[in-house]
Coordinates of C-alpha atoms in Angstrom, one line a residue:
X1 CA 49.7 8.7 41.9
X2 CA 49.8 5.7 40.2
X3 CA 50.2 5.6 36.4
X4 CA 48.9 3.9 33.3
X5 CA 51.1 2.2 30.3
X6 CA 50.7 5.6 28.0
X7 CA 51.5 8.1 31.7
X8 CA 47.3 9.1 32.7
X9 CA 46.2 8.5 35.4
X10 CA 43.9 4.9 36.1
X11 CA 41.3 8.3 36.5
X12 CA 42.2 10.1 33.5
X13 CA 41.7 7.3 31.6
X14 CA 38.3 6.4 32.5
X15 CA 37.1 9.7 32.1
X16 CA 39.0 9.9 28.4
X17 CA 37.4 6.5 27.3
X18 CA 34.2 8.0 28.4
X19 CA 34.3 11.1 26.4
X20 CA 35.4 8.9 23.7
X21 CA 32.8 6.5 23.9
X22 CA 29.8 9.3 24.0
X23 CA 31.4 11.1 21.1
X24 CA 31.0 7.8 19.5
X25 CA 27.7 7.4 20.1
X26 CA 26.3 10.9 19.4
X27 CA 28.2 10.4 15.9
X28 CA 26.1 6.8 15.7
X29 CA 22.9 9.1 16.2
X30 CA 24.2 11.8 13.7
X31 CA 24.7 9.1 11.2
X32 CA 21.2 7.3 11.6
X33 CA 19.3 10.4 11.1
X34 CA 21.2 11.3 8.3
X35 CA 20.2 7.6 6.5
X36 CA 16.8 8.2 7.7
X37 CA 16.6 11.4 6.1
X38 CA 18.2 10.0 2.9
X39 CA 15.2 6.8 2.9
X40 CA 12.3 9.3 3.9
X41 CA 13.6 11.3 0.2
X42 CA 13.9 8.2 -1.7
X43 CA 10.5 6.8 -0.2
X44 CA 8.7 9.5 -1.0
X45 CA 10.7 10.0 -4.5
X46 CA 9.0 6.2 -4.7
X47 CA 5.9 7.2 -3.6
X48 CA 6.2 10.1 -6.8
X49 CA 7.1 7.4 -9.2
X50 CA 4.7 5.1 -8.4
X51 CA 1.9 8.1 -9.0
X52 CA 3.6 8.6 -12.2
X53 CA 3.7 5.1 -13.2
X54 CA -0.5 4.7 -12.1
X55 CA -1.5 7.8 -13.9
X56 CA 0.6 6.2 -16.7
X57 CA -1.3 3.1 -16.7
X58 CA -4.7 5.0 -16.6
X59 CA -4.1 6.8 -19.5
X60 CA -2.6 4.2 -21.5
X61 CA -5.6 1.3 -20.0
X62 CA -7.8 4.3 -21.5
X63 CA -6.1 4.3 -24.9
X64 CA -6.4 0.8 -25.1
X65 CA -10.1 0.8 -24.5
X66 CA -11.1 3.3 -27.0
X67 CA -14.7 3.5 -27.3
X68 CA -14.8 0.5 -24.8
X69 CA -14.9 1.2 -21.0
X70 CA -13.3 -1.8 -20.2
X71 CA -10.1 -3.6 -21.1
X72 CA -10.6 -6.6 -23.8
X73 CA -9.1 -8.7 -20.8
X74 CA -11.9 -7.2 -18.4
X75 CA -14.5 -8.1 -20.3
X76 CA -12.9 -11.8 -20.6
X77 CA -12.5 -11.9 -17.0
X78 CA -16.0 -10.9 -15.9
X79 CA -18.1 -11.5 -18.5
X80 CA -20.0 -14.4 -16.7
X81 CA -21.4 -11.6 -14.5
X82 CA -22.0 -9.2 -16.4
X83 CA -24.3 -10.7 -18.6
X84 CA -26.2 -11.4 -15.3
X85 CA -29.4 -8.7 -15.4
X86 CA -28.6 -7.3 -12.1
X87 CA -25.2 -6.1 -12.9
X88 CA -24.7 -5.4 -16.5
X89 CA -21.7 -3.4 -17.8
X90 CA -22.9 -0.4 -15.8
X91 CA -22.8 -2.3 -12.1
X92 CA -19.4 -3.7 -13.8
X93 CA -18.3 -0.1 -13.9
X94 CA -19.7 0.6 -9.6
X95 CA -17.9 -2.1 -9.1
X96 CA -14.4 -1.4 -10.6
X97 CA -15.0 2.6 -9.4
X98 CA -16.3 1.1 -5.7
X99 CA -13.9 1.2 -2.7
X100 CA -14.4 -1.4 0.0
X101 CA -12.7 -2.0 3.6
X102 CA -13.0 -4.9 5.4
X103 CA -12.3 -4.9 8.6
X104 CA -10.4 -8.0 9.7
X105 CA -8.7 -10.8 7.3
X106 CA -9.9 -13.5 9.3
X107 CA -12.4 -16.4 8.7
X108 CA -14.9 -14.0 7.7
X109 CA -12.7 -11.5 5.8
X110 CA -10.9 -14.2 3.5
X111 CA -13.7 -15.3 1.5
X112 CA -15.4 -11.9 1.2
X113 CA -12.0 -10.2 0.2
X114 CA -11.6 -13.2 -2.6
X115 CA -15.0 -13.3 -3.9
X116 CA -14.8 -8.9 -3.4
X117 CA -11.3 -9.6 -5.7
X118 CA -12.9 -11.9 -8.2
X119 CA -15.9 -9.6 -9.1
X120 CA -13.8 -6.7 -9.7
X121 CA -13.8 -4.2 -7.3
X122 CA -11.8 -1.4 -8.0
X123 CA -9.8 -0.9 -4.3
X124 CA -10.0 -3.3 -1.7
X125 CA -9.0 -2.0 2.0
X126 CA -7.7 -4.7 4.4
X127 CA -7.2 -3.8 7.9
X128 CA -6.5 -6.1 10.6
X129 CA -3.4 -6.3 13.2
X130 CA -2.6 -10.2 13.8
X131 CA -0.4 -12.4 12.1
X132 CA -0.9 -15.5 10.7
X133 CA -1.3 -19.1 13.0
X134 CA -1.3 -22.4 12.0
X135 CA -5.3 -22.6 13.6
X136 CA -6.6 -19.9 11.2
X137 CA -5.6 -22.3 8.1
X138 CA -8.7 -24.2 8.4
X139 CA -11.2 -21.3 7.9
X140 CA -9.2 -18.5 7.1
X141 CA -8.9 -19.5 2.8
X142 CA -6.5 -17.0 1.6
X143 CA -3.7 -17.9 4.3
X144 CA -1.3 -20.8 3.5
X145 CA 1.5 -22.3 5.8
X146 CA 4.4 -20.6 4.4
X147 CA 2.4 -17.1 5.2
X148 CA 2.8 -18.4 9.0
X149 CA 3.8 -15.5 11.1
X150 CA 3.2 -12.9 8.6
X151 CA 0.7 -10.3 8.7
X152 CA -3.2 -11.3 8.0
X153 CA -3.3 -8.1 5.9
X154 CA -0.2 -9.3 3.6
X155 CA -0.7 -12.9 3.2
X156 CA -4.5 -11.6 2.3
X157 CA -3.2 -9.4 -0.3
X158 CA -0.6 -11.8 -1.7
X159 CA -3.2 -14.3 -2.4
X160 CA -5.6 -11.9 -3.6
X161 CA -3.3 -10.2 -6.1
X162 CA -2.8 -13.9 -7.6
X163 CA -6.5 -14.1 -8.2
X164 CA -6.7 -10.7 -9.9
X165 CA -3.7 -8.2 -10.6
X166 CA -6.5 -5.6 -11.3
X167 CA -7.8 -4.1 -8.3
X168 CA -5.7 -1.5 -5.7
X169 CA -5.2 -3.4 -2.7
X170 CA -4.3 -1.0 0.5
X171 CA -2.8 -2.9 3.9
X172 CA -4.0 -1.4 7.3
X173 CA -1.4 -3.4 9.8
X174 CA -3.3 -2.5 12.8
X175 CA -6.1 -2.8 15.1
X176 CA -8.7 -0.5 14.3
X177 CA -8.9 2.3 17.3
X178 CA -11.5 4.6 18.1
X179 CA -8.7 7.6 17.2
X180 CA -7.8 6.4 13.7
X181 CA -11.1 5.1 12.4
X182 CA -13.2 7.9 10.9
X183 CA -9.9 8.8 9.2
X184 CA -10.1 5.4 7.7
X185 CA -13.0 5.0 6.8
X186 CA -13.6 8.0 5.0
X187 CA -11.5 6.7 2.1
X188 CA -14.1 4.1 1.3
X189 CA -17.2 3.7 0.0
X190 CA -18.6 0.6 1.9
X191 CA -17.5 -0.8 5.4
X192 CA -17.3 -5.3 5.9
X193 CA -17.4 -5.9 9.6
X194 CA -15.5 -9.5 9.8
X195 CA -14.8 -8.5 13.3
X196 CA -15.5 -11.5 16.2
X197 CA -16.0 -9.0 19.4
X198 CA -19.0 -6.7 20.6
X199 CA -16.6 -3.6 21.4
X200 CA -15.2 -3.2 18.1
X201 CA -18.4 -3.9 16.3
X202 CA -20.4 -1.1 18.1
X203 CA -17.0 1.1 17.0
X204 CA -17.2 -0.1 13.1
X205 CA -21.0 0.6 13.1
X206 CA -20.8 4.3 14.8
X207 CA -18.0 5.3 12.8
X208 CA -20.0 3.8 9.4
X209 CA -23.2 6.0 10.3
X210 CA -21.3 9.2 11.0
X211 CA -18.9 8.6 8.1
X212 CA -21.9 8.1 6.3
X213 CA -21.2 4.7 5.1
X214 CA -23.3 1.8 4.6
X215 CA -21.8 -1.2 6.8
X216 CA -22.3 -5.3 6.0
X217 CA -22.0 -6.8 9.4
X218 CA -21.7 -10.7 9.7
X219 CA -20.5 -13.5 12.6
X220 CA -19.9 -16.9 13.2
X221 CA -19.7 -19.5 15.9
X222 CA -19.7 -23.3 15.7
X223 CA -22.6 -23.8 13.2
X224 CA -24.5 -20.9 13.1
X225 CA -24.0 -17.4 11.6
X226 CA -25.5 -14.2 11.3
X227 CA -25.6 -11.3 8.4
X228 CA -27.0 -7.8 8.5
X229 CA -26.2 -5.3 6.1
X230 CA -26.7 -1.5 8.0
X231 CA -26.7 1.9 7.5
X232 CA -28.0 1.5 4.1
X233 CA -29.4 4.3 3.0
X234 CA -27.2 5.7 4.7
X235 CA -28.3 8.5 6.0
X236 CA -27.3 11.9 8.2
X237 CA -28.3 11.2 12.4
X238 CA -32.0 12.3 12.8
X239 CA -33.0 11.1 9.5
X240 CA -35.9 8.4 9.9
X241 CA -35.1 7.3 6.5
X242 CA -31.7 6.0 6.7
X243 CA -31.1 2.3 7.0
X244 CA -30.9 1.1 11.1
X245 CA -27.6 0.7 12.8
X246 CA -26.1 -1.9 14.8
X247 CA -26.6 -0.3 18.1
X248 CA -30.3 0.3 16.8
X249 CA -30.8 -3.8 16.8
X250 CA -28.4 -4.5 19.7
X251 CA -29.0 -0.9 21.9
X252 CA -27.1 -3.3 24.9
X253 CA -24.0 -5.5 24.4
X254 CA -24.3 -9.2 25.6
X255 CA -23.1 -9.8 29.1
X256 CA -19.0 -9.7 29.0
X257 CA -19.1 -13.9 30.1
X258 CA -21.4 -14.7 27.8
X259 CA -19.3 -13.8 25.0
X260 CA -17.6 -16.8 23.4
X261 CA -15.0 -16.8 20.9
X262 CA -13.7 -19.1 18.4
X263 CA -11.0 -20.5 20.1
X264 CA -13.4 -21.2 23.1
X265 CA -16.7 -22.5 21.1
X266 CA -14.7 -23.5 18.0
X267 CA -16.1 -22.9 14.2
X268 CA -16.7 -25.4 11.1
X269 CA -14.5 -23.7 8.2
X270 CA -17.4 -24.0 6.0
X271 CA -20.2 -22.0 8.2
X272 CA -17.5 -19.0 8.5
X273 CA -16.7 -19.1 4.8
X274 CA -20.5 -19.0 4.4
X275 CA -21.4 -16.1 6.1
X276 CA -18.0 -14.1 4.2
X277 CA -19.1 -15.2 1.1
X278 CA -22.6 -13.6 1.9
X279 CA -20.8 -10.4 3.1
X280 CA -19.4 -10.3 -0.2
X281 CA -22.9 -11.0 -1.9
X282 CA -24.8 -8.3 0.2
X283 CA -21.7 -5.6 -0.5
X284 CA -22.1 -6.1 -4.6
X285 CA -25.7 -5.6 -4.4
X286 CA -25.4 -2.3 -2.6
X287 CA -22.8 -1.2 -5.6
X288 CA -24.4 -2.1 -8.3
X289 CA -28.1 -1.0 -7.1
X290 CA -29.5 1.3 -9.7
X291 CA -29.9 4.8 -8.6
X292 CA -33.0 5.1 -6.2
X293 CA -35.2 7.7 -8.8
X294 CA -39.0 8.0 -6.6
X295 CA -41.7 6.0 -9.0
X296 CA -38.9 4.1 -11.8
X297 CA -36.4 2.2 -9.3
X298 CA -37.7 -0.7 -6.8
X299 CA -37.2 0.1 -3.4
X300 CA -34.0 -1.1 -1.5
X301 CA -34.3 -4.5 0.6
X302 CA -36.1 -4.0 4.1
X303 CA -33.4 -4.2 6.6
X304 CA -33.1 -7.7 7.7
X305 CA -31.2 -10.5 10.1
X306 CA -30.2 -13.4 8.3
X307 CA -29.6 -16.3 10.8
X308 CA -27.8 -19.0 9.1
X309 CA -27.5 -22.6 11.2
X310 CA -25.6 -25.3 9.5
X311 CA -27.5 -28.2 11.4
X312 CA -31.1 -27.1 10.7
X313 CA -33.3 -27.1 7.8
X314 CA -34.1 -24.2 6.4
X315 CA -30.3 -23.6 6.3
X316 CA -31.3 -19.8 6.5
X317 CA -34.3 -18.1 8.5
X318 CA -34.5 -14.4 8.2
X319 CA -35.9 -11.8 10.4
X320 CA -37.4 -8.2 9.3
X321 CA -36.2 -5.4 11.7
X322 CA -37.4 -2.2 12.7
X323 CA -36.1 0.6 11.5
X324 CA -33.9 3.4 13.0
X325 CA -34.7 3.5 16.7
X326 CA -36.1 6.8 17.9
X327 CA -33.2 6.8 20.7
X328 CA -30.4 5.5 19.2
X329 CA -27.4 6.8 20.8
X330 CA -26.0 7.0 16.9
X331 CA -28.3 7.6 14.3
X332 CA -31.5 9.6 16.1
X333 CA -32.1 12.7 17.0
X334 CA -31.0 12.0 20.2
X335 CA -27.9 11.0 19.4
X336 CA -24.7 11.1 21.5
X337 CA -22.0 9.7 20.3
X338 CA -20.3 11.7 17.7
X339 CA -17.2 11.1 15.4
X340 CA -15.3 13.8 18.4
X341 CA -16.3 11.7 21.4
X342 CA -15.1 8.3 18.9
X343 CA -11.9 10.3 18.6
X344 CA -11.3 11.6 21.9
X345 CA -11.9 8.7 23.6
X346 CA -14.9 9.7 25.4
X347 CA -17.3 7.1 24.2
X348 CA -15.8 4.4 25.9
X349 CA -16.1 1.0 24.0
X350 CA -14.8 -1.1 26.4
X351 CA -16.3 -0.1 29.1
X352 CA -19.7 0.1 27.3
X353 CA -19.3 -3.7 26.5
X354 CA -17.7 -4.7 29.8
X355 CA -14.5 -6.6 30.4
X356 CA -13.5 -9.8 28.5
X357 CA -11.3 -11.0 31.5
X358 CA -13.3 -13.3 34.2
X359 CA -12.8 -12.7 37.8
X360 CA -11.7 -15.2 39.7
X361 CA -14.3 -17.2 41.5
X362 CA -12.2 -19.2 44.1
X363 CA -9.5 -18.6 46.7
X364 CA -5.7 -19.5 46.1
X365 CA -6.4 -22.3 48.2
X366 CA -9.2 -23.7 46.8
X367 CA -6.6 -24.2 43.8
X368 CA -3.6 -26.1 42.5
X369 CA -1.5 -25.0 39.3
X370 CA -1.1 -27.8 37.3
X371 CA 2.7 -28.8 38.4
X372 CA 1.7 -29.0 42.0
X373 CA -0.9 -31.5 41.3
X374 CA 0.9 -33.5 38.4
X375 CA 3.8 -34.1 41.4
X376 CA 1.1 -34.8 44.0
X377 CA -0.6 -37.0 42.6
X378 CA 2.1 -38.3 39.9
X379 CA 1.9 -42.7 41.1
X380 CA 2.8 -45.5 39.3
X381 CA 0.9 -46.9 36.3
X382 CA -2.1 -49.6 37.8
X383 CA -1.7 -47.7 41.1
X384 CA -5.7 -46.8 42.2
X385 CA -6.3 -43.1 42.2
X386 CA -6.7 -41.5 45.7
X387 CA -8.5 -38.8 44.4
X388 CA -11.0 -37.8 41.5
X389 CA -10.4 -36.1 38.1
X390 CA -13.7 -34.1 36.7
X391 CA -13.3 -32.7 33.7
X392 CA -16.0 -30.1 32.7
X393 CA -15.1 -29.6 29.0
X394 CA -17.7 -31.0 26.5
X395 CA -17.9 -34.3 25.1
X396 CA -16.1 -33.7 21.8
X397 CA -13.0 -31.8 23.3
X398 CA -12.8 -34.3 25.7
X399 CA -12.7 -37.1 23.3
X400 CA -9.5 -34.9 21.6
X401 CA -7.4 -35.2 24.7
X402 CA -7.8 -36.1 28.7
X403 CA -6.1 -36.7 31.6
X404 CA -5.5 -40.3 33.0
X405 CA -8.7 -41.4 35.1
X406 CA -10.5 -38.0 34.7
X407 CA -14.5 -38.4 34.6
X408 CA -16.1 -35.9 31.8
X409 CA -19.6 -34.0 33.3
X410 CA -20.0 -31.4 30.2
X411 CA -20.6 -28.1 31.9
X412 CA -24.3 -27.5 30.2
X413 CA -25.4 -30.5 32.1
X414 CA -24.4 -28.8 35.2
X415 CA -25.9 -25.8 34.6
X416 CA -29.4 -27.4 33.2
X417 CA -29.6 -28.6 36.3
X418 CA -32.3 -27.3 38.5
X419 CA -31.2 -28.7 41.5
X420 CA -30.4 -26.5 44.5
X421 CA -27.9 -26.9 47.5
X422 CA -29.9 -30.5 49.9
X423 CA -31.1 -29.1 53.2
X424 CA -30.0 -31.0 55.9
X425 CA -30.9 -35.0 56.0
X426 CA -31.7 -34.8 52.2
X427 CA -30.8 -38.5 50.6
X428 CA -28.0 -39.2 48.4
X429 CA -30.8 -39.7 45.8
X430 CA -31.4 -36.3 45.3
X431 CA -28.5 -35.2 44.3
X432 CA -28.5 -34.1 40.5
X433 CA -28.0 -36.9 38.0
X434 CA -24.8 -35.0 36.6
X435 CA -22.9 -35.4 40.0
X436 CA -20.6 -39.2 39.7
X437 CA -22.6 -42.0 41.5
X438 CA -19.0 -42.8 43.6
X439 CA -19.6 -39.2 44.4
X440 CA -22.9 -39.1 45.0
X441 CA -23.5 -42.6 46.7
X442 CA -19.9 -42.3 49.1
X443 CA -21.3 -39.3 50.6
X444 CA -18.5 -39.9 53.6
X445 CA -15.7 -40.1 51.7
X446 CA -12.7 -37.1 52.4
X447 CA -10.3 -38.4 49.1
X448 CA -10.3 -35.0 47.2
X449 CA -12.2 -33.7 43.9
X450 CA -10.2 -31.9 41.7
X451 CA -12.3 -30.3 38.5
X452 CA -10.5 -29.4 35.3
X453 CA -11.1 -27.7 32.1
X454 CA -9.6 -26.2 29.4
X455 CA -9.1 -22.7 30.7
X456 CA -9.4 -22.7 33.8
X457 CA -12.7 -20.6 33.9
X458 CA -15.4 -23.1 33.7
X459 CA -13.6 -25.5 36.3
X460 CA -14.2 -22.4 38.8
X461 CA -17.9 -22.1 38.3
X462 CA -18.5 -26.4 39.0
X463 CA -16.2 -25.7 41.9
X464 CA -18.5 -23.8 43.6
X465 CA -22.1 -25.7 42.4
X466 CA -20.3 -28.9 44.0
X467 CA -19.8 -26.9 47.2
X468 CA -23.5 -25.2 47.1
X469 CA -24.5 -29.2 46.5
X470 CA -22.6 -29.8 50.2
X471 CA -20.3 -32.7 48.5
X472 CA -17.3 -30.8 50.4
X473 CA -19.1 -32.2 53.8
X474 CA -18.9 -28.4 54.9
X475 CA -15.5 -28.6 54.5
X476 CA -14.1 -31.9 55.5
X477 CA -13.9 -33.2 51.5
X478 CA -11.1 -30.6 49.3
X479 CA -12.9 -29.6 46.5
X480 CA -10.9 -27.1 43.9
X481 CA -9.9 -26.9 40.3
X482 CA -6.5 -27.2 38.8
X483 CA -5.6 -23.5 38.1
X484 CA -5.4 -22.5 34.0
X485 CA -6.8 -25.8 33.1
X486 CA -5.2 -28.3 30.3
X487 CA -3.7 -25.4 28.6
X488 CA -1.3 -24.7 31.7
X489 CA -0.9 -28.7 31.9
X490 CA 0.5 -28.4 28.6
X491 CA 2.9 -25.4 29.9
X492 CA 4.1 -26.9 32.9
X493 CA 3.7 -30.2 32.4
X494 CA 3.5 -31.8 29.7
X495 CA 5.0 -29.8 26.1
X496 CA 3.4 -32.5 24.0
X497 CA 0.4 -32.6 25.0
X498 CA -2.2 -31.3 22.2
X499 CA -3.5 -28.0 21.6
X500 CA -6.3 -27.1 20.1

């Protein structure tokens, strides 16, 4: 048998460097448990310290006052509102007691969280599970471009303890789940929705009504916004007198592909930070409001929509609503959801509001991916196009970027169109007036149609109104979409193209 430089066998060898390479590794493991054991004991001899040093504070905060509740520098810093009738130094003292989670440090949670800072109250909850982009930094106020790629929650809280060092600020670096949100939300004293999808609003709103929380609920889109503020009384299920919940205004969710978000319908910085700063508003009044005695308090607000629209005058119109629906699945007698079907899973959010995703409406070959056609049809400059471009995005995204020779039809002026599929010997003329006139006039042509948008959703559903419309010639004429739209031309083809 043949032998090694130290006399083992090529055999022996390998199986000694193996028994030395897994002792190795099982003393690796023994090691890192040891060190994570020694940081679990100094994290939570931190966390002891850090109790110490707060109950410290608080006693010495309390000496300073005296026969003052607040700190000379408290009265300095918000003075302005407290002379204010409404507040007073006793809503001053709801406030600084009052703990408040918002949910989501977005365009809607930044101003409410700063203007929530700036009045004073006491602990301020953040909970939200994305990090910092470049395209929040229009809306999204507390954010800044060094904060890029850091977590919403800590670039929120960073700003916020610059504004005021007073409050107790709490990060929550996750998406809120059905399993983990009665546990959070039981900490707190009033719930923000800033949240931009149905499914998690209806799971914000149950868990506020069987937490027994009252819950400020707001959105935004383009130029409009809406503000509710629920739950408020809030009350046990079955009682009539409690304040309505969301699913008591919206018992249904919209359909799944109606729901647009901001990066599809876009948002002016100013309506969002509107609509937060209004969150904010609605959250001190339910704090400070003096304690509802029958015969010497006014009556709470009637439950209300607020539906703000940036391009309209009045600014703000507001709607009265009903109050708690006799079948709510939440807050009637009726009810059933409960905080153990949140928790277990069984009430299925999701699959109450339907899937986001969008099926796909056309065949593989009624599509090309955007590298196929860029070298198809990729022809010298001044070369006339053998084929034709549609682009179904609207007018203002189109003006931000388009490809060479590409016609824009908006997509709404598709689908205001009444006009249904020509029976046979129909005239060119009465073809919709959205359809090209070298379309609609050249009703022989066979030179292709390719549609385009910036997803590669809407392209789909033009697809096949061109086809209902017969401009295919039953099939002689390709008509298809380029598959994932610009956003895949910028992937495959194209790295500088914009995004937006």
């Amino acid at each position: 048998m043949p032998r090694g430089t130290f006399g083992f066998s090529r055999a022996s060898f390998s199986v000694f460097a193996r028994v030395n390479v897994m002792g190795s590794l099982e003393e690796t493991c023994v090691s890192l448990r040891a060190q994570i054991s020694a940081t679990e004991e100094q994290l939570a001899g931190l966390k002891r310290d850090l109790a110490l040093a707060e109950a410290q504070t608080e006693r010495e905060n309390q000496e300073t006052r005296g026969r003052w509740p607040l700190l000379p520098e408290e009265y300095k810093r918000y003075g302005r509102q407290m002379i204010v009738s409404q507040v007073g130094l006793q809503g001053q003292l709801k406030l600084r007691s009052a703990k408040v989670l918002l949910v989501g440090a977005g365009g809607l949670g930044c101003p409410a969280a700063q203007y929530l800072a700036g009045a004073g109250v006491g602990t301020i909850g953040l909970i939200d599970g994305d990090t910092v982009e470049v395209s929040n930094l229009h809306r999204q106020v507390l954010h800044r471009t060094a904060n890029v790629g850091k977590y919403k929650v800590d670039s929120a809280i960073e700003s916020l303890r610059d504004l005021n060092p007073h409050p107790k600020y709490v990060a929550h670096r996750t998406h809120l789940t059905p399993e983990e949100s009665p546990a959070i939300f039981k900490d707190y004293d009033i719930i923000l929705d800033c949240t931009d999808n149905p499914a998690t609003r209806y799971l914000i709103s149950d868990t506020a009504v069987l937490c027994g929380k009252p819950l400020v609920s707001a959105s935004a889109l383009r130029t409009e916004g809406q503000l509710m503020v629920l739950n408020n009384p809030p009350r046990a299920p079955s009682d009539k007198t409690g304040g309505p919940c969301y699913r008591c205004v919206f018992p249904k969710p919209p359909p799944a592909d109606s729901v647009v978000s901001c990066a599809d319908g876009g948002i002016i910085g100013p309506v969002v930070g509107t609509m937060g700063v209004l969150q904010a508003l609605e959250a001190i009044k339910v704090i400070t409001a003096p304690e509802v005695v029958e015969g010497t308090a006014r009556p709470r607000d009637p439950p209300s929509l607020h539906i703000f629209s940036a391009y309209s005058s009045p600014l703000v119109r507001t709607i009265r609503l009903r109050s708690r629906r006799a079948n709510c699945a939440v807050c009637s007698a009726e009810a059933t959801v409960s905080l153990d079907t949140i928790k277990s899973g069984s009430t299925d959010y999701v699959f109450f509001c339907g899937s986001a995703s969008l099926p796909s409406l056309l065949s593989p070959e009624e599509r090309i991916s955007a590298r196929e056609y860029n070298q198809k049809y990729s022809v010298p400059s001044g070369s006339p196009p053998s084929h034709t471009v549609i682009d179904v995005r609207d007018e203002a995204q189109f003006g931000i970027c388009s490809l060479k020779n590409s016609i824009n039809i908006p997509i709404s002026s598709v689908l205001a169109s009444n006009y249904a599929k020509p029976a046979h010997g129909q005239e060119a003329n009465q073809i919709p007036p959205w359809v090209p006139p070298e379309l609609a006039n050249n009703t022989d042509s066979t030179s292709p149609i390719y549609v385009v948008c910036r997803l590669g959703n809407d392209s789909q559903i033009v697809v096949k109104k061109m086809k209902e419309l017969g401009l295919d010639q039953h099939g002689k004429r390709f008509i298809g979409d380029i598959s994932g739209g610009l956003r895949s031309w910028k992937e495959q083809v194209d790295p500088e193209w914009p995004e937006y």
